[in-house]
mmCIF file of C-alpha atoms and ligand atoms in Angstrom:
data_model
loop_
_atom_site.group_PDB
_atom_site.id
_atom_site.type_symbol
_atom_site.label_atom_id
_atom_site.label_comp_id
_atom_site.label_asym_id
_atom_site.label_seq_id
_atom_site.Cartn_x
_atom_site.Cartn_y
_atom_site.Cartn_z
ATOM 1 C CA UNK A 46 -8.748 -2.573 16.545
ATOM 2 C CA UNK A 47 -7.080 -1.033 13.306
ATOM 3 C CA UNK A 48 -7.963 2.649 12.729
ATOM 4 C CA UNK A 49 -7.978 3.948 9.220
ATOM 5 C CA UNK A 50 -7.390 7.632 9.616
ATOM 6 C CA UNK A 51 -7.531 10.338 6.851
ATOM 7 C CA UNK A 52 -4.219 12.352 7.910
ATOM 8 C CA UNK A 53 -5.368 15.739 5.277
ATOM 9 C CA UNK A 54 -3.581 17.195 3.008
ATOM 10 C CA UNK A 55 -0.712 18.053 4.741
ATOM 11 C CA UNK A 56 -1.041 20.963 7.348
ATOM 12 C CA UNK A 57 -0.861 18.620 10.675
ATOM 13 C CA UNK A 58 -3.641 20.967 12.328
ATOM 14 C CA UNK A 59 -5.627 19.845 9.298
ATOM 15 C CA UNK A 60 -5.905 16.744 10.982
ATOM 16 C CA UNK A 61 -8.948 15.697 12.491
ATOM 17 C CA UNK A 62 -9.705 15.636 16.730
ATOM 18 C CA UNK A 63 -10.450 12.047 16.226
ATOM 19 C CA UNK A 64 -7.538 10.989 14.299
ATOM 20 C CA UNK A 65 -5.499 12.828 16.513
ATOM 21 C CA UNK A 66 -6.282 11.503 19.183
ATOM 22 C CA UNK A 67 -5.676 7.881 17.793
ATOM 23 C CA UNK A 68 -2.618 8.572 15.981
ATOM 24 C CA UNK A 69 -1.320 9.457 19.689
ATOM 25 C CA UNK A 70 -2.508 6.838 21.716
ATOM 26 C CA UNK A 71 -1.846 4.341 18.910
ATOM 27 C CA UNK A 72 0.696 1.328 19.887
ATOM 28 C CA UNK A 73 1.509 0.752 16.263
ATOM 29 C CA UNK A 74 1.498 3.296 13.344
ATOM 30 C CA UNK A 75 1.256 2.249 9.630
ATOM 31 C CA UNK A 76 1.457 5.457 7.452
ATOM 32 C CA UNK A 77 1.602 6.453 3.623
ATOM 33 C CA UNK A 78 4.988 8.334 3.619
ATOM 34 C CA UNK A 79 5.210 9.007 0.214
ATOM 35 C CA UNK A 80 2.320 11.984 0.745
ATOM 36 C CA UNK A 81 1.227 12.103 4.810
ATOM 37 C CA UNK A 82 3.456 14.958 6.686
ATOM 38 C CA UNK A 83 5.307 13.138 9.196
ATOM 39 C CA UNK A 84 4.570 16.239 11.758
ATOM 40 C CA UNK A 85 0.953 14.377 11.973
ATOM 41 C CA UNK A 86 2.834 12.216 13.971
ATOM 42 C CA UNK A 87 4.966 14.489 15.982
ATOM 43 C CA UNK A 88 2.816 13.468 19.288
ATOM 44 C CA UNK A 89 2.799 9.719 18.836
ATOM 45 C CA UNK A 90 3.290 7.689 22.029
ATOM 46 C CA UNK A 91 6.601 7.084 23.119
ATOM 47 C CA UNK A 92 7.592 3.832 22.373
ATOM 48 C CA UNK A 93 5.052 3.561 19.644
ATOM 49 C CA UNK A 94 6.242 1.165 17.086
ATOM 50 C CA UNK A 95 5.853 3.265 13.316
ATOM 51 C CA UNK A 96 5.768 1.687 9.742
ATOM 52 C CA UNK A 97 5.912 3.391 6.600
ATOM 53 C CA UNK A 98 4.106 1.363 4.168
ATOM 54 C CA UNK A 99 5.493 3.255 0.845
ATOM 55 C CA UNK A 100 8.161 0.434 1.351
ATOM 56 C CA UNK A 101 5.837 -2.705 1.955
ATOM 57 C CA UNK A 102 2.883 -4.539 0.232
ATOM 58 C CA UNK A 103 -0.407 -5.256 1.233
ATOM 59 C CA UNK A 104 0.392 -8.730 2.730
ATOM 60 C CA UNK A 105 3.193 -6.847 4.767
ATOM 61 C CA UNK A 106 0.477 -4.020 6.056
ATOM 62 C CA UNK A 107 -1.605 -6.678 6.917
ATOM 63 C CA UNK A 108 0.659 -9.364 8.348
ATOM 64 C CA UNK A 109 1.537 -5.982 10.880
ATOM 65 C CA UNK A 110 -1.840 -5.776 12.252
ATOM 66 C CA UNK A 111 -2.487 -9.002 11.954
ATOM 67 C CA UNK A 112 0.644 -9.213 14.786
ATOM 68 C CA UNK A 113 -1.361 -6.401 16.623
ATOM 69 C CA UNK A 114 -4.103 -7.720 17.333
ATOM 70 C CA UNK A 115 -2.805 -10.807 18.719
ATOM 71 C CA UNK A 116 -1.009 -8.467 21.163
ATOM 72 C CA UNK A 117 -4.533 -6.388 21.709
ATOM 73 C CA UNK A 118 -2.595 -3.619 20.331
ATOM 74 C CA UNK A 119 -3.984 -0.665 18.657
ATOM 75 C CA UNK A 120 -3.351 0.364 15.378
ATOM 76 C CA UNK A 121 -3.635 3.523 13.559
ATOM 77 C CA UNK A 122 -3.147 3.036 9.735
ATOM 78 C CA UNK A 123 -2.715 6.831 8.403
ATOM 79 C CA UNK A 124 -3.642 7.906 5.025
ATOM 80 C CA UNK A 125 -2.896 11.033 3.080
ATOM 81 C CA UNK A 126 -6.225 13.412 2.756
ATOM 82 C CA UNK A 127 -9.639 11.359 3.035
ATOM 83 C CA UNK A 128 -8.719 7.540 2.677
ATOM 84 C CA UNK A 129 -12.079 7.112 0.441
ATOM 85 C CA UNK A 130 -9.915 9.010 -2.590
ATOM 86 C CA UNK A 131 -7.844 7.113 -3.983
ATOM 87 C CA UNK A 132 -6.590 5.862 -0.934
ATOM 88 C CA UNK A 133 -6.291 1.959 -1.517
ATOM 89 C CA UNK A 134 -8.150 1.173 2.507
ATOM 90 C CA UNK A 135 -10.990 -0.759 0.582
ATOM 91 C CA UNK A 136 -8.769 -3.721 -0.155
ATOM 92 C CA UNK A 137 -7.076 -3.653 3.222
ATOM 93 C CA UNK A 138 -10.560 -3.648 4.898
ATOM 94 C CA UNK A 139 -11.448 -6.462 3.037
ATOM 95 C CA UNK A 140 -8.646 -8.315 4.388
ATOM 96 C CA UNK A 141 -9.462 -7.601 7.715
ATOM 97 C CA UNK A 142 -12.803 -8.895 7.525
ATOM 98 C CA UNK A 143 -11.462 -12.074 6.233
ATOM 99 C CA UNK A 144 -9.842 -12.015 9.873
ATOM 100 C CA UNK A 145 -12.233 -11.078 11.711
ATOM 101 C CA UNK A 146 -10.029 -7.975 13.068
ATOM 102 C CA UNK A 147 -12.363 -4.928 13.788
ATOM 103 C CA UNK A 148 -11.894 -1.442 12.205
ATOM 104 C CA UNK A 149 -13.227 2.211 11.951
ATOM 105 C CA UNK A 150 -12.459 4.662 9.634
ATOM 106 C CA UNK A 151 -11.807 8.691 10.558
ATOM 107 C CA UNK A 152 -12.253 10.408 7.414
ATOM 108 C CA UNK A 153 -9.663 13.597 6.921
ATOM 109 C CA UNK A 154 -9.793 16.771 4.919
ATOM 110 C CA UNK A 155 -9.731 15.600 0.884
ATOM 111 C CA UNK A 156 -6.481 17.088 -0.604
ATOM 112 C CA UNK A 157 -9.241 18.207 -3.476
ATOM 113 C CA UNK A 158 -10.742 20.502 -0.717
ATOM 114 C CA UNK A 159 -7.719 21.512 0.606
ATOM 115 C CA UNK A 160 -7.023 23.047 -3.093
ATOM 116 C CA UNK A 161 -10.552 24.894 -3.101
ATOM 117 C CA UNK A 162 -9.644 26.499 0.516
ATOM 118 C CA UNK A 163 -6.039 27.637 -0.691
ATOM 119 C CA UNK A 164 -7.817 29.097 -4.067
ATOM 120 C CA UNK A 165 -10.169 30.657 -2.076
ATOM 121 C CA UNK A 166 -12.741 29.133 -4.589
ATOM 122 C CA UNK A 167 -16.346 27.673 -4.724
ATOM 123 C CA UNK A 168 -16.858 24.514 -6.810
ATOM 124 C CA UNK A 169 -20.362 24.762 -7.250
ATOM 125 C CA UNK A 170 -21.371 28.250 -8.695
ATOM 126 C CA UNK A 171 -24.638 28.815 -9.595
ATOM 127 C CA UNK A 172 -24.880 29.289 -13.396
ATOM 128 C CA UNK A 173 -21.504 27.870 -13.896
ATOM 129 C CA UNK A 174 -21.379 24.391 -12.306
ATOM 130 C CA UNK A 175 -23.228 22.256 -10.076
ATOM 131 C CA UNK A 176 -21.194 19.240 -10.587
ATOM 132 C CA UNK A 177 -17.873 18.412 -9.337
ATOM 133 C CA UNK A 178 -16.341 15.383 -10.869
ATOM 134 C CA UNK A 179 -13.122 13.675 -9.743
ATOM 135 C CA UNK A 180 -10.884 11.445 -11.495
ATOM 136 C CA UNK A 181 -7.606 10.790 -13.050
ATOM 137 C CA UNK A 182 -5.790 10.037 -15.732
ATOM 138 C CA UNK A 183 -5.203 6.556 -17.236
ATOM 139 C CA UNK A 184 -1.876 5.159 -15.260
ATOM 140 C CA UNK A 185 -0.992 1.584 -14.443
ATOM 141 C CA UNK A 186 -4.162 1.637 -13.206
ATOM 142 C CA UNK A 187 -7.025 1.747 -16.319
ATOM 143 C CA UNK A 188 -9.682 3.843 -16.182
ATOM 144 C CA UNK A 189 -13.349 1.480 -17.242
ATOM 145 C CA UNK A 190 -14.674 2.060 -20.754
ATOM 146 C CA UNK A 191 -17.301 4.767 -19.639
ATOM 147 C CA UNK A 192 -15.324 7.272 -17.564
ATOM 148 C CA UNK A 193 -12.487 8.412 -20.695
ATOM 149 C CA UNK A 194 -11.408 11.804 -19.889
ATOM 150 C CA UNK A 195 -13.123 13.491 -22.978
ATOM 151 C CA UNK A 196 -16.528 11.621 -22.251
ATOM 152 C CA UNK A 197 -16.473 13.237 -18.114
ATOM 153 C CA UNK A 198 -15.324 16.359 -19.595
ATOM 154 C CA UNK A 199 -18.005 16.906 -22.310
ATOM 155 C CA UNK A 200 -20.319 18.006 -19.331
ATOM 156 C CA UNK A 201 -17.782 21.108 -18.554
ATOM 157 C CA UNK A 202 -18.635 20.747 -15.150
ATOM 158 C CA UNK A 203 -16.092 21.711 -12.491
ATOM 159 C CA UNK A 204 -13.585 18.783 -12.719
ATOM 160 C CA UNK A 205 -10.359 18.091 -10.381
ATOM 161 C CA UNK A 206 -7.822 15.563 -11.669
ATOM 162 C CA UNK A 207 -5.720 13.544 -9.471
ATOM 163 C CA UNK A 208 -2.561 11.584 -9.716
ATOM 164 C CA UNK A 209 -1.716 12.808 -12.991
ATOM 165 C CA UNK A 210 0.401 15.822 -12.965
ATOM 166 C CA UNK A 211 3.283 14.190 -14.986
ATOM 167 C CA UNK A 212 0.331 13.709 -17.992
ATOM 168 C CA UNK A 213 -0.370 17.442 -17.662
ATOM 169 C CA UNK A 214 0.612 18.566 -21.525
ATOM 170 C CA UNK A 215 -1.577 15.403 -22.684
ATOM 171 C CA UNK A 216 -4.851 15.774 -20.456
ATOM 172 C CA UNK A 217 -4.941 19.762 -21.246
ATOM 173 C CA UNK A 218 -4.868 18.549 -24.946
ATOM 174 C CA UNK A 219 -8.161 16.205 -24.388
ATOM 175 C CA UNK A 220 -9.774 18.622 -22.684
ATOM 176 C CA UNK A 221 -9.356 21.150 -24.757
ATOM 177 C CA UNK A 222 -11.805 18.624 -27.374
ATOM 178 C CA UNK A 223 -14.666 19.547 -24.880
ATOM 179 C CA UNK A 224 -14.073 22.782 -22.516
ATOM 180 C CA UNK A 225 -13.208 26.105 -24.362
ATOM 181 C CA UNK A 226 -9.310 26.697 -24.964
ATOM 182 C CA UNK A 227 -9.687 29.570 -22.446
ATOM 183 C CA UNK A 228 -11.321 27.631 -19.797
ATOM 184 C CA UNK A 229 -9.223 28.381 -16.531
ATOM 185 C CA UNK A 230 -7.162 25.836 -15.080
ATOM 186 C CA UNK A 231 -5.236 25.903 -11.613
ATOM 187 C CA UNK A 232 -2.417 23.508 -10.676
ATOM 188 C CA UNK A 233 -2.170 23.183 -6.961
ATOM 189 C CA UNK A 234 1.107 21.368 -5.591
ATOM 190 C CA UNK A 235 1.499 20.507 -2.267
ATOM 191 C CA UNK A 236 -1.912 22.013 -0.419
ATOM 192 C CA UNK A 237 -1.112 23.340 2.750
ATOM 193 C CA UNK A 238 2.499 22.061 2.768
ATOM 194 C CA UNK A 239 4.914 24.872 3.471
ATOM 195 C CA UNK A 240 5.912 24.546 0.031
ATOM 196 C CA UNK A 241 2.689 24.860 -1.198
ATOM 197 C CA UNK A 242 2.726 26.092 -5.292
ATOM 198 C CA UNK A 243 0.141 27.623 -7.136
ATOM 199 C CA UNK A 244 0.446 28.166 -10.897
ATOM 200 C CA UNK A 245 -2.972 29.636 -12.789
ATOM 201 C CA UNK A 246 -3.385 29.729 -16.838
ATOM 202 C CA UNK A 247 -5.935 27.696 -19.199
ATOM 203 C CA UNK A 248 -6.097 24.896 -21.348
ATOM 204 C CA UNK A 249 -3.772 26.151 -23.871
ATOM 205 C CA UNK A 250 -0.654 27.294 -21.567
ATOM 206 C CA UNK A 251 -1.034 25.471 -18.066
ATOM 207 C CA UNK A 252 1.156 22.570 -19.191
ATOM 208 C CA UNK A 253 4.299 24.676 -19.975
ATOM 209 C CA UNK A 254 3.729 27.047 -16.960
ATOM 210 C CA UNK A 255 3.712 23.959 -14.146
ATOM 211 C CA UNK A 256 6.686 22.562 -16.356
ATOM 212 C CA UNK A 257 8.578 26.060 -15.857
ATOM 213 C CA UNK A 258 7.724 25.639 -12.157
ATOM 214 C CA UNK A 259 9.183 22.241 -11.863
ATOM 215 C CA UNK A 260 6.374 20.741 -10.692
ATOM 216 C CA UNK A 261 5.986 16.957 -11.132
ATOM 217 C CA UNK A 262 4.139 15.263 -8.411
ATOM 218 C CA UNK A 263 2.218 15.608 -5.544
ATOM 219 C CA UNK A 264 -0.739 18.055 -7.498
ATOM 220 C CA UNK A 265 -4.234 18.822 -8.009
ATOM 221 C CA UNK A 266 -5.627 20.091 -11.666
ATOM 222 C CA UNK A 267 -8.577 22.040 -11.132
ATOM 223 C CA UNK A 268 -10.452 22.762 -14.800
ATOM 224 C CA UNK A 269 -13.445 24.930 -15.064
ATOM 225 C CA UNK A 270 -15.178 28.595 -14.820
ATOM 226 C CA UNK A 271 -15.455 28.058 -11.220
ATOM 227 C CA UNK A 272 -11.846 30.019 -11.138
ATOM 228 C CA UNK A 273 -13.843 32.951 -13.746
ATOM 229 C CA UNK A 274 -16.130 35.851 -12.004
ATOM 230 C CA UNK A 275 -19.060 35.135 -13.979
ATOM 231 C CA UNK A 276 -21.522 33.600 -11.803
ATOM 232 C CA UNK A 277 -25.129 34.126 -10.263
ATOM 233 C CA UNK A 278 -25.547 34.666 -6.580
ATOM 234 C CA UNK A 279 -27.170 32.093 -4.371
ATOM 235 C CA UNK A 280 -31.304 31.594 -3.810
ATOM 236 C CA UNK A 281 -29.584 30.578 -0.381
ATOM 237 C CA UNK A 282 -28.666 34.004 0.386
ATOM 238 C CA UNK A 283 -31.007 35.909 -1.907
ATOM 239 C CA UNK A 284 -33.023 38.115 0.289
ATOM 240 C CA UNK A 285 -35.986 37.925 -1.496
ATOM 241 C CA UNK A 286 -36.292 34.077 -1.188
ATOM 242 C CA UNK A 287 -37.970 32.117 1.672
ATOM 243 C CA UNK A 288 -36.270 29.642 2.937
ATOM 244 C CA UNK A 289 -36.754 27.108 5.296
ATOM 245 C CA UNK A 290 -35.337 29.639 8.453
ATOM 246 C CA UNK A 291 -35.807 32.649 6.765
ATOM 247 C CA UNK A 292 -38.871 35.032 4.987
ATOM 248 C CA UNK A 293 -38.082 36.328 1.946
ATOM 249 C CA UNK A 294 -38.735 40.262 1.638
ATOM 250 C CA UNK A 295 -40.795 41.809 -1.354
ATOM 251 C CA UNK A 296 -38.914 44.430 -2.929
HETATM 252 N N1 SAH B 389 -6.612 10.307 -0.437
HETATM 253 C C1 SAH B 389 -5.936 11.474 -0.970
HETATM 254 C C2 SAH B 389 -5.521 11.292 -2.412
HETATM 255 C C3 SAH B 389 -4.491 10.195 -2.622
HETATM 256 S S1 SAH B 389 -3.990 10.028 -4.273
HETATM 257 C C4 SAH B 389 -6.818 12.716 -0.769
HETATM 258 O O1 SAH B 389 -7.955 12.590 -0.325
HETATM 259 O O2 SAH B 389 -6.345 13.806 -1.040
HETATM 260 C C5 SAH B 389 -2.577 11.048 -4.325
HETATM 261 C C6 SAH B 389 -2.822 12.254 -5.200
HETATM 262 O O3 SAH B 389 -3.607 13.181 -4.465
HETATM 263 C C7 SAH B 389 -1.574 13.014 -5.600
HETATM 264 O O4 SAH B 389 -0.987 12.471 -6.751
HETATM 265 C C8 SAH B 389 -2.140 14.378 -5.867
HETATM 266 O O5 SAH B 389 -2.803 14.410 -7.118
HETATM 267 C C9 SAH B 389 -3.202 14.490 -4.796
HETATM 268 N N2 SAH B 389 -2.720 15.131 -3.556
HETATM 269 C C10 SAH B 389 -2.560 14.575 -2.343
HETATM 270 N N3 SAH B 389 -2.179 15.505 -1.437
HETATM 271 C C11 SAH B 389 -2.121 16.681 -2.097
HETATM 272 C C12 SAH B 389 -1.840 18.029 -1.711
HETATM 273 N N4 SAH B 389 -1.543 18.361 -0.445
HETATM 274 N N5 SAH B 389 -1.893 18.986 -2.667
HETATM 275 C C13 SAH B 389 -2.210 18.686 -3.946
HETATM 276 N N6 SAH B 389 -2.493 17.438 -4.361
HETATM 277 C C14 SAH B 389 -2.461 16.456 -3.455
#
């Protein structure tokens, strides 16, 4: 059985029960190193047998629990934040089905909401955006025809942008074609981490702030009035709204 665990975003007690308690019974351990804390593993089994698969391919990753499960080992294969983001398990599942080997998957805490705990923000203000959209940058990887940067930002919903902190000064200029120039922007490095970084500004300054701060890797650009204190308060809350559970008062 191969166990595809979302590790979070780097505190280790961000970590689920579940995956905990796999990572530490686990007989073999396959994990991203490049981005999971190794402290998720601080409990592993002793004598558990751990991979870091920064250095390997996918026919190496799979060859390894291909091995395991002839053994009747178990495997946890650990990925950074939620494995669904970004997290490259879709192809290795695939391959595992082609085997017949069995898997789960644990999901973890998304490095994306990681960022809107440590901002102490709310994605999805009323009056300001109801949308969240996630994506990236054109890399090695190319984005399809439909989701360009400038066409997903023309909504000027709240937007977080992955794997693309090095492409900071570029991205701020595209969306500066759709959002306002003032929009706020947040850079989050390192969620959680001890050496966790925040640097604020908008789309005309964030780029040379986060380049003052050395940041280069391993960070989240949130875009969007979600980080302004202009919004509308909730019909959840709003006392003079029935809900579901609750009768609304007449004023
Ligand atoms: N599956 C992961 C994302 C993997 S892609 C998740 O759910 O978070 C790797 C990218 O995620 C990084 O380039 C960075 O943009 C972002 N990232 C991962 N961990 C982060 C953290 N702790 N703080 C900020 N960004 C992070």
């Amino acid at each position: 059985m191969v166990s595809f665990i979302g590790a979070g975003p780097g505190d280790p007690e961000l970590l689920t029960i579940k995956g905990k308690k796999i990572i530490d019974s686990a007989d073999v351990i396959i994990y991203a190193g490049s981005l999971v804390n190794p402290q998720v593993l601080a409990d592993a089994k002793e004598g558990a047998v751990i991979y870091n698969s920064a250095t390997m391919n996918l026919d190496e990753v799979i060859q390894v629990m291909k091995d395991a499960e002839e053994r009747k080992l178990k495997v946890a294969r650990v990925h950074t934040g939620d494995p669904a983001i970004y997290g490259a398990h879709r192809e290795q599942m695939d391959r595992l089905d082609e085997l017949g080997i069995e898997y789960e998957v644990i999901p973890g805490v998304s490095s994306f909401l990681a960022t809107a705990a440590v901002l102490k923000k709310e994605y999805t203000l009323p009056g300001v955006s109801q949308t969240v959209i996630l994506t990236r940058m054109e890399g090695r990887t190319p984005m399809p025809p439909k989701e360009k940067l400038l066409d997903l930002a023309k909504h000027n919903a709240t937007m977080i942008i992955f794997l693309s902190i090095g492409m900071l000064e570029e991205m701020s200029a595209v969306l500066r074609q759709a959002y306002q120039p003032e929009t706020p922007v947040a850079v989050v490095y390192k969620a959680t981490w001890e050496d966790q970084k925040i640097v604020y500004g908008d789309l005309t300054n964030i780029a040379g702030r986060v380049k003052d701060a050395g940041i280069k890797k391993t960070a989240l650009t949130v875009v969007g009035n979600f980080l302004g204190d202009e919004y509308e308060l909730s019909k959840l809350y709003d006392k003079t709204f029935t809900t579901e559970f609750r009768k609304g008062v007449t004023e």
